[in-house]
GROMACS .gro file of N, CA, C and O in nm:
model
  444
    1MET      N    1  17.681  11.578   6.122
    1MET     CA    2  17.727  11.463   6.051
    1MET      C    3  17.881  11.468   6.045
    1MET      O    4  17.938  11.570   6.013
    2ARG      N    5  17.942  11.360   6.073
    2ARG     CA    6  18.088  11.352   6.072
    2ARG      C    7  18.138  11.330   5.930
    2ARG      O    8  18.075  11.262   5.850
    3ARG      N    9  18.253  11.390   5.901
    3ARG     CA   10  18.316  11.376   5.769
    3ARG      C   11  18.459  11.328   5.790
    3ARG      O   12  18.527  11.376   5.880
    4TYR      N   13  18.503  11.235   5.705
    4TYR     CA   14  18.636  11.178   5.719
    4TYR      C   15  18.707  11.176   5.584
    4TYR      O   16  18.642  11.170   5.479
    5ARG      N   17  18.842  11.179   5.589
    5ARG     CA   18  18.924  11.167   5.469
    5ARG      C   19  19.047  11.083   5.498
    5ARG      O   20  19.098  11.083   5.610
    6TYR      N   21  19.095  11.015   5.396
    6TYR     CA   22  19.221  10.941   5.403
    6TYR      C   23  19.322  11.015   5.316
    6TYR      O   24  19.291  11.056   5.205
    7ARG      N   25  19.444  11.033   5.366
    7ARG     CA   26  19.549  11.103   5.291
    7ARG      C   27  19.676  11.020   5.292
    7ARG      O   28  19.726  10.982   5.397
    8CYS      N   29  19.728  10.989   5.173
    8CYS     CA   30  19.857  10.921   5.158
    8CYS      C   31  19.959  11.028   5.124
    8CYS      O   32  19.953  11.091   5.018
    9THR      N   33  20.054  11.049   5.215
    9THR     CA   34  20.154  11.153   5.193
    9THR      C   35  20.262  11.110   5.096
    9THR      O   36  20.334  11.194   5.043
   10VAL      N   37  20.275  10.980   5.070
   10VAL     CA   38  20.373  10.932   4.973
   10VAL      C   39  20.324  10.961   4.831
   10VAL      O   40  20.397  11.016   4.748
   11CYS      N   41  20.201  10.925   4.803
   11CYS     CA   42  20.142  10.948   4.670
   11CYS      C   43  20.090  11.090   4.655
   11CYS      O   44  20.058  11.132   4.545
   12ARG      N   45  20.075  11.160   4.767
   12ARG     CA   46  20.018  11.294   4.771
   12ARG      C   47  19.876  11.295   4.715
   12ARG      O   48  19.838  11.380   4.636
   13THR      N   49  19.797  11.195   4.759
   13THR     CA   50  19.657  11.186   4.718
   13THR      C   51  19.569  11.188   4.843
   13THR      O   52  19.609  11.144   4.949
   14THR      N   53  19.447  11.239   4.825
   14THR     CA   54  19.349  11.245   4.932
   14THR      C   55  19.219  11.185   4.882
   14THR      O   56  19.177  11.212   4.770
   15SER      N   57  19.158  11.104   4.965
   15SER     CA   58  19.032  11.039   4.927
   15SER      C   59  18.919  11.141   4.926
   15SER      O   60  18.928  11.247   4.987
   16PRO      N   61  18.809  11.108   4.860
   16PRO     CA   62  18.690  11.192   4.873
   16PRO      C   63  18.636  11.184   5.015
   16PRO      O   64  18.672  11.096   5.092
   17VAL      N   65  18.548  11.274   5.049
   17VAL     CA   66  18.488  11.277   5.182
   17VAL      C   67  18.395  11.157   5.198
   17VAL      O   68  18.315  11.127   5.110
   18VAL      N   69  18.409  11.088   5.312
   18VAL     CA   70  18.319  10.978   5.347
   18VAL      C   71  18.255  11.014   5.481
   18VAL      O   72  18.306  11.096   5.556
   19HIS      N   73  18.142  10.949   5.511
   19HIS     CA   74  18.066  10.985   5.631
   19HIS      C   75  18.064  10.875   5.737
   19HIS      O   76  18.006  10.893   5.842
   20GLN      N   77  18.126  10.761   5.709
   20GLN     CA   78  18.128  10.650   5.804
   20GLN      C   79  18.272  10.605   5.826
   20GLN      O   80  18.355  10.609   5.735
   21LEU      N   81  18.303  10.559   5.948
   21LEU     CA   82  18.437  10.509   5.977
   21LEU      C   83  18.470  10.385   5.897
   21LEU      O   84  18.585  10.364   5.858
   22ASP      N   85  18.369  10.301   5.870
   22ASP     CA   86  18.393  10.182   5.789
   22ASP      C   87  18.435  10.219   5.647
   22ASP      O   88  18.522  10.155   5.588
   23ASP      N   89  18.374  10.323   5.591
   23ASP     CA   90  18.411  10.369   5.458
   23ASP      C   91  18.552  10.427   5.457
   23ASP      O   92  18.627  10.410   5.361
   24LEU      N   93  18.591  10.495   5.565
   24LEU     CA   94  18.726  10.549   5.577
   24LEU      C   95  18.828  10.437   5.580
   24LEU      O   96  18.931  10.443   5.510
   25GLU      N   97  18.801  10.333   5.657
   25GLU     CA   98  18.891  10.218   5.663
   25GLU      C   99  18.901  10.149   5.527
   25GLU      O  100  19.009  10.109   5.485
   26ALA      N  101  18.788  10.139   5.457
   26ALA     CA  102  18.789  10.078   5.324
   26ALA      C  103  18.873  10.160   5.226
   26ALA      O  104  18.946  10.104   5.144
   27GLU      N  105  18.862  10.293   5.232
   27GLU     CA  106  18.943  10.380   5.145
   27GLU      C  107  19.091  10.354   5.165
   27GLU      O  108  19.168  10.339   5.071
   28GLY      N  109  19.135  10.351   5.292
   28GLY     CA  110  19.275  10.327   5.323
   28GLY      C  111  19.322  10.189   5.280
   28GLY      O  112  19.430  10.173   5.224
   29THR      N  113  19.240  10.089   5.306
   29THR     CA  114  19.276   9.952   5.271
   29THR      C  115  19.289   9.934   5.121
   29THR      O  116  19.386   9.875   5.072
   30VAL      N  117  19.193   9.985   5.047
   30VAL     CA  118  19.197   9.973   4.900
   30VAL      C  119  19.320  10.044   4.845
   30VAL      O  120  19.390   9.991   4.757
   31HIS      N  121  19.350  10.163   4.895
   31HIS     CA  122  19.467  10.236   4.846
   31HIS      C  123  19.596  10.161   4.877
   31HIS      O  124  19.683  10.146   4.790
   32ARG      N  125  19.609  10.112   4.999
   32ARG     CA  126  19.731  10.039   5.036
   32ARG      C  127  19.747   9.912   4.955
   32ARG      O  128  19.858   9.877   4.915
   33GLN      N  129  19.638   9.842   4.929
   33GLN     CA  130  19.646   9.716   4.854
   33GLN      C  131  19.680   9.740   4.706
   33GLN      O  132  19.764   9.670   4.650
   34THR      N  133  19.616   9.839   4.645
   34THR     CA  134  19.635   9.859   4.501
   34THR      C  135  19.764   9.932   4.468
   34THR      O  136  19.832   9.898   4.372
   35ILE      N  137  19.802  10.032   4.547
   35ILE     CA  138  19.917  10.115   4.514
   35ILE      C  139  20.044  10.067   4.584
   35ILE      O  140  20.152  10.064   4.524
   36HIS      N  141  20.033  10.031   4.711
   36HIS     CA  142  20.152  10.001   4.791
   36HIS      C  143  20.169   9.853   4.823
   36HIS      O  144  20.253   9.818   4.906
   37GLY      N  145  20.091   9.767   4.760
   37GLY     CA  146  20.106   9.624   4.781
   37GLY      C  147  20.077   9.580   4.924
   37GLY      O  148  20.132   9.482   4.972
   38GLY      N  149  19.992   9.651   4.993
   38GLY     CA  150  19.954   9.616   5.129
   38GLY      C  151  20.039   9.681   5.237
   38GLY      O  152  20.008   9.670   5.355
   39HIS      N  153  20.147   9.749   5.199
   39HIS     CA  154  20.232   9.815   5.297
   39HIS      C  155  20.170   9.947   5.342
   39HIS      O  156  20.097  10.011   5.267
   40PHE      N  157  20.203   9.989   5.464
   40PHE     CA  158  20.154  10.116   5.517
   40PHE      C  159  20.252  10.227   5.480
   40PHE      O  160  20.368  10.221   5.519
   41PRO      N  161  20.208  10.331   5.410
   41PRO     CA  162  20.296  10.443   5.378
   41PRO      C  163  20.333  10.522   5.504
   41PRO      O  164  20.256  10.527   5.599
   42ASP      N  165  20.452  10.580   5.503
   42ASP     CA  166  20.495  10.663   5.615
   42ASP      C  167  20.407  10.788   5.623
   42ASP      O  168  20.377  10.850   5.522
   43ASP      N  169  20.370  10.824   5.742
   43ASP     CA  170  20.295  10.947   5.770
   43ASP      C  171  20.160  10.955   5.701
   43ASP      O  172  20.114  11.063   5.668
   44GLU      N  173  20.095  10.841   5.677
   44GLU     CA  174  19.961  10.850   5.619
   44GLU      C  175  19.867  10.909   5.723
   44GLU      O  176  19.888  10.897   5.843
   45LEU      N  177  19.764  10.977   5.677
   45LEU     CA  178  19.668  11.042   5.765
   45LEU      C  179  19.529  10.987   5.738
   45LEU      O  180  19.493  10.962   5.623
   46ALA      N  181  19.454  10.970   5.842
   46ALA     CA  182  19.313  10.935   5.830
   46ALA      C  183  19.244  10.993   5.951
   46ALA      O  184  19.287  10.973   6.064
   47GLY      N  185  19.141  11.071   5.927
   47GLY     CA  186  19.073  11.130   6.041
   47GLY      C  187  18.957  11.218   6.002
   47GLY      O  188  18.922  11.230   5.886
   48GLU      N  189  18.903  11.281   6.103
   48GLU     CA  190  18.785  11.365   6.086
   48GLU      C  191  18.824  11.503   6.036
   48GLU      O  192  18.924  11.560   6.078
   49ILE      N  193  18.744  11.556   5.946
   49ILE     CA  194  18.766  11.690   5.890
   49ILE      C  195  18.642  11.774   5.915
   49ILE      O  196  18.534  11.723   5.941
   50ASP      N  197  18.660  11.906   5.908
   50ASP     CA  198  18.544  11.994   5.919
   50ASP      C  199  18.486  12.017   5.780
   50ASP      O  200  18.533  11.962   5.681
   51ARG      N  201  18.383  12.099   5.773
   51ARG     CA  202  18.317  12.122   5.644
   51ARG      C  203  18.405  12.198   5.546
   51ARG      O  204  18.378  12.199   5.426
   52LEU      N  205  18.511  12.260   5.593
   52LEU     CA  206  18.604  12.331   5.505
   52LEU      C  207  18.719  12.243   5.459
   52LEU      O  208  18.806  12.287   5.386
   53GLY      N  209  18.722  12.117   5.505
   53GLY     CA  210  18.825  12.023   5.463
   53GLY      C  211  18.951  12.026   5.548
   53GLY      O  212  19.050  11.965   5.514
   54ARG      N  213  18.947  12.095   5.663
   54ARG     CA  214  19.064  12.101   5.751
   54ARG      C  215  19.058  11.986   5.850
   54ARG      O  216  18.952  11.949   5.898
   55TRP      N  217  19.174  11.927   5.882
   55TRP     CA  218  19.182  11.820   5.980
   55TRP      C  219  19.160  11.881   6.119
   55TRP      O  220  19.225  11.977   6.156
   56TYR      N  221  19.069  11.824   6.198
   56TYR     CA  222  19.046  11.874   6.333
   56TYR      C  223  19.172  11.866   6.418
   56TYR      O  224  19.198  11.952   6.501
   57ALA      N  225  19.251  11.761   6.399
   57ALA     CA  226  19.373  11.742   6.480
   57ALA      C  227  19.475  11.852   6.454
   57ALA      O  228  19.559  11.881   6.539
   58ALA      N  229  19.470  11.916   6.338
   58ALA     CA  230  19.568  12.020   6.303
   58ALA      C  231  19.523  12.159   6.347
   58ALA      O  232  19.601  12.254   6.339
   59LEU      N  233  19.400  12.174   6.395
   59LEU     CA  234  19.349  12.304   6.435
   59LEU      C  235  19.383  12.333   6.581
   59LEU      O  236  19.397  12.241   6.662
   60SER      N  237  19.393  12.460   6.614
   60SER     CA  238  19.409  12.498   6.754
   60SER      C  239  19.279  12.467   6.828
   60SER      O  240  19.174  12.454   6.764
   61PRO      N  241  19.282  12.456   6.961
   61PRO     CA  242  19.159  12.422   7.034
   61PRO      C  243  19.043  12.520   7.010
   61PRO      O  244  18.929  12.477   6.994
   62LEU      N  245  19.072  12.648   7.004
   62LEU     CA  246  18.966  12.746   6.982
   62LEU      C  247  18.910  12.736   6.840
   62LEU      O  248  18.788  12.741   6.819
   63ALA      N  249  18.997  12.717   6.742
   63ALA     CA  250  18.951  12.701   6.603
   63ALA      C  251  18.873  12.572   6.586
   63ALA      O  252  18.773  12.567   6.512
   64ALA      N  253  18.915  12.465   6.654
   64ALA     CA  254  18.843  12.338   6.647
   64ALA      C  255  18.704  12.350   6.710
   64ALA      O  256  18.606  12.297   6.658
   65LEU      N  257  18.695  12.422   6.822
   65LEU     CA  258  18.566  12.446   6.886
   65LEU      C  259  18.473  12.525   6.793
   65LEU      O  260  18.357  12.489   6.775
   66HIS      N  261  18.526  12.631   6.733
   66HIS     CA  262  18.447  12.710   6.639
   66HIS      C  263  18.402  12.625   6.521
   66HIS      O  264  18.285  12.632   6.478
   67ALA      N  265  18.493  12.543   6.468
   67ALA     CA  266  18.458  12.460   6.353
   67ALA      C  267  18.351  12.358   6.389
   67ALA      O  268  18.258  12.334   6.311
   68ARG      N  269  18.361  12.296   6.506
   68ARG     CA  270  18.261  12.197   6.548
   68ARG      C  271  18.123  12.261   6.563
   68ARG      O  272  18.022  12.206   6.519
   69ILE      N  273  18.118  12.379   6.625
   69ILE     CA  274  17.989  12.447   6.643
   69ILE      C  275  17.932  12.490   6.509
   69ILE      O  276  17.814  12.469   6.479
   70ALA      N  277  18.016  12.549   6.424
   70ALA     CA  278  17.969  12.594   6.292
   70ALA      C  279  17.928  12.475   6.205
   70ALA      O  280  17.831  12.484   6.130
   71ASP      N  281  18.001  12.363   6.216
   71ASP     CA  282  17.962  12.243   6.141
   71ASP      C  283  17.824  12.194   6.185
   71ASP      O  284  17.740  12.158   6.103
   72GLY      N  285  17.804  12.190   6.317
   72GLY     CA  286  17.676  12.143   6.368
   72GLY      C  287  17.561  12.233   6.324
   72GLY      O  288  17.455  12.184   6.286
   73LEU      N  289  17.583  12.363   6.328
   73LEU     CA  290  17.477  12.455   6.284
   73LEU      C  291  17.455  12.446   6.133
   73LEU      O  292  17.341  12.452   6.086
   74SER      N  293  17.562  12.430   6.056
   74SER     CA  294  17.548  12.418   5.911
   74SER      C  295  17.477  12.288   5.873
   74SER      O  296  17.404  12.283   5.774
   75ASP      N  297  17.500  12.182   5.952
   75ASP     CA  298  17.434  12.055   5.924
   75ASP      C  299  17.284  12.059   5.947
   75ASP      O  300  17.212  11.973   5.899
   76LEU      N  301  17.237  12.158   6.023
   76LEU     CA  302  17.092  12.171   6.040
   76LEU      C  303  17.024  12.200   5.908
   76LEU      O  304  16.910  12.158   5.886
   77ARG      N  305  17.094  12.269   5.821
   77ARG     CA  306  17.035  12.309   5.694
   77ARG      C  307  17.064  12.209   5.583
   77ARG      O  308  16.976  12.175   5.505
   78ASP      N  309  17.189  12.164   5.572
   78ASP     CA  310  17.228  12.074   5.464
   78ASP      C  311  17.343  11.987   5.513
   78ASP      O  312  17.450  12.038   5.543
   79THR      N  313  17.322  11.856   5.519
   79THR     CA  314  17.422  11.768   5.578
   79THR      C  315  17.528  11.720   5.479
   79THR      O  316  17.633  11.674   5.521
   80LYS      N  317  17.504  11.727   5.351
   80LYS     CA  318  17.595  11.664   5.255
   80LYS      C  319  17.700  11.756   5.196
   80LYS      O  320  17.801  11.711   5.146
   81THR      N  321  17.680  11.886   5.197
   81THR     CA  322  17.774  11.975   5.129
   81THR      C  323  17.889  12.013   5.220
   81THR      O  324  17.889  11.985   5.339
   82LEU      N  325  17.988  12.078   5.162
   82LEU     CA  326  18.102  12.130   5.238
   82LEU      C  327  18.092  12.281   5.245
   82LEU      O  328  18.024  12.344   5.165
   83GLY      N  329  18.164  12.341   5.338
   83GLY     CA  330  18.163  12.486   5.353
   83GLY      C  331  18.062  12.530   5.457
   83GLY      O  332  17.954  12.475   5.466
   84HIS      N  333  18.100  12.628   5.539
   84HIS     CA  334  18.010  12.680   5.640
   84HIS      C  335  17.918  12.785   5.578
   84HIS      O  336  17.957  12.860   5.491
   85TYR      N  337  17.798  12.789   5.630
   85TYR     CA  338  17.711  12.900   5.596
   85TYR      C  339  17.754  13.020   5.679
   85TYR      O  340  17.803  13.005   5.790
   86TRP      N  341  17.738  13.139   5.627
   86TRP     CA  342  17.786  13.258   5.697
   86TRP      C  343  17.718  13.274   5.832
   86TRP      O  344  17.779  13.314   5.929
   87TRP      N  345  17.589  13.242   5.839
   87TRP     CA  346  17.517  13.257   5.965
   87TRP      C  347  17.565  13.157   6.068
   87TRP      O  348  17.565  13.185   6.188
   88ALA      N  349  17.606  13.038   6.024
   88ALA     CA  350  17.654  12.936   6.118
   88ALA      C  351  17.789  12.977   6.177
   88ALA      O  352  17.813  12.962   6.297
   89SER      N  353  17.876  13.030   6.093
   89SER     CA  354  18.005  13.075   6.142
   89SER      C  355  17.991  13.195   6.236
   89SER      O  356  18.056  13.201   6.341
   90ALA      N  357  17.904  13.288   6.201
   90ALA     CA  358  17.881  13.405   6.288
   90ALA      C  359  17.815  13.363   6.419
   90ALA      O  360  17.852  13.412   6.526
   91SER      N  361  17.721  13.269   6.414
   91SER     CA  362  17.656  13.221   6.536
   91SER      C  363  17.754  13.149   6.626
   91SER      O  364  17.749  13.164   6.749
   92ALA      N  365  17.845  13.072   6.568
   92ALA     CA  366  17.947  13.002   6.647
   92ALA      C  367  18.039  13.102   6.716
   92ALA      O  368  18.072  13.087   6.834
   93ALA      N  369  18.080  13.207   6.644
   93ALA     CA  370  18.165  13.309   6.705
   93ALA      C  371  18.092  13.383   6.816
   93ALA      O  372  18.150  13.409   6.923
   94LEU      N  373  17.965  13.416   6.795
   94LEU     CA  374  17.886  13.483   6.900
   94LEU      C  375  17.865  13.393   7.022
   94LEU      O  376  17.871  13.440   7.136
   95LEU      N  377  17.843  13.265   6.998
   95LEU     CA  378  17.825  13.172   7.109
   95LEU      C  379  17.952  13.158   7.192
   95LEU      O  380  17.946  13.162   7.316
   96ILE      N  381  18.067  13.147   7.127
   96ILE     CA  382  18.194  13.137   7.199
   96ILE      C  383  18.222  13.267   7.273
   96ILE      O  384  18.262  13.266   7.391
   97GLY      N  385  18.203  13.381   7.206
   97GLY     CA  386  18.225  13.511   7.271
   97GLY      C  387  18.131  13.534   7.388
   97GLY      O  388  18.171  13.584   7.494
   98GLY      N  389  18.004  13.499   7.372
   98GLY     CA  390  17.907  13.513   7.479
   98GLY      C  391  17.939  13.423   7.598
   98GLY      O  392  17.924  13.464   7.714
   99SER      N  393  17.983  13.302   7.570
   99SER     CA  394  18.021  13.211   7.678
   99SER      C  395  18.141  13.263   7.754
   99SER      O  396  18.146  13.257   7.878
  100ALA      N  397  18.238  13.316   7.682
  100ALA     CA  398  18.357  13.373   7.748
  100ALA      C  399  18.318  13.494   7.833
  100ALA      O  400  18.368  13.511   7.945
  101ALA      N  401  18.229  13.578   7.783
  101ALA     CA  402  18.185  13.695   7.859
  101ALA      C  403  18.108  13.653   7.984
  101ALA      O  404  18.124  13.712   8.091
  102LEU      N  405  18.026  13.549   7.973
  102LEU     CA  406  17.950  13.500   8.088
  102LEU      C  407  18.044  13.444   8.195
  102LEU      O  408  18.026  13.471   8.314
  103VAL      N  409  18.143  13.368   8.154
  103VAL     CA  410  18.241  13.314   8.249
  103VAL      C  411  18.316  13.427   8.317
  103VAL      O  412  18.337  13.426   8.439
  104LEU      N  413  18.358  13.527   8.239
  104LEU     CA  414  18.428  13.642   8.297
  104LEU      C  415  18.338  13.716   8.396
  104LEU      O  416  18.384  13.757   8.504
  105LEU      N  417  18.210  13.732   8.365
  105LEU     CA  418  18.116  13.799   8.454
  105LEU      C  419  18.098  13.721   8.583
  105LEU      O  420  18.098  13.778   8.693
  106VAL      N  421  18.083  13.590   8.574
  106VAL     CA  422  18.064  13.507   8.692
  106VAL      C  423  18.188  13.509   8.781
  106VAL      O  424  18.179  13.521   8.903
  107VAL      N  425  18.306  13.500   8.719
  107VAL     CA  426  18.430  13.502   8.797
  107VAL      C  427  18.450  13.637   8.865
  107VAL      O  428  18.487  13.643   8.983
  108SER      N  429  18.425  13.744   8.792
  108SER     CA  430  18.443  13.876   8.852
  108SER      C  431  18.339  13.903   8.963
  108SER      O  432  18.367  13.970   9.061
  109ALA      N  433  18.218  13.848   8.949
  109ALA     CA  434  18.116  13.865   9.052
  109ALA      C  435  18.151  13.783   9.178
  109ALA      O  436  18.118  13.822   9.288
  110ALA      N  437  18.216  13.670   9.156
  110ALA     CA  438  18.253  13.585   9.269
  110ALA      C  439  18.368  13.645   9.349
  110ALA      O  440  18.385  13.616   9.467
  111LEU      N  441  18.449  13.727   9.285
  111LEU     CA  442  18.561  13.787   9.355
  111LEU      C  443  18.512  13.910   9.422
  111LEU      O  444  18.528  13.969   9.510
   0.00000   0.00000   0.00000
């Protein structure tokens, strides 16, 4: 399940987590209309977050891959809460490590 947040850097406020893009757009529109008179604040953020509340765009590629896998595994158990389950995070790390080892094995065997 995808999670989104809107952040106004001028007011230093962040919206609650929403699960639909339409709800994200509504959060931003309501905030701009009520607080800023319809103007767009400088450097406002709106985007997808992981279960720990981190913006995917701000993560390194390896951390974003780990977060996506752990989010997907955690969503198997409970889709509405935040935070990774320990087994999901460990499984994501093992999956990434195993994939890297398999690629290394295939490349070394091909040479």
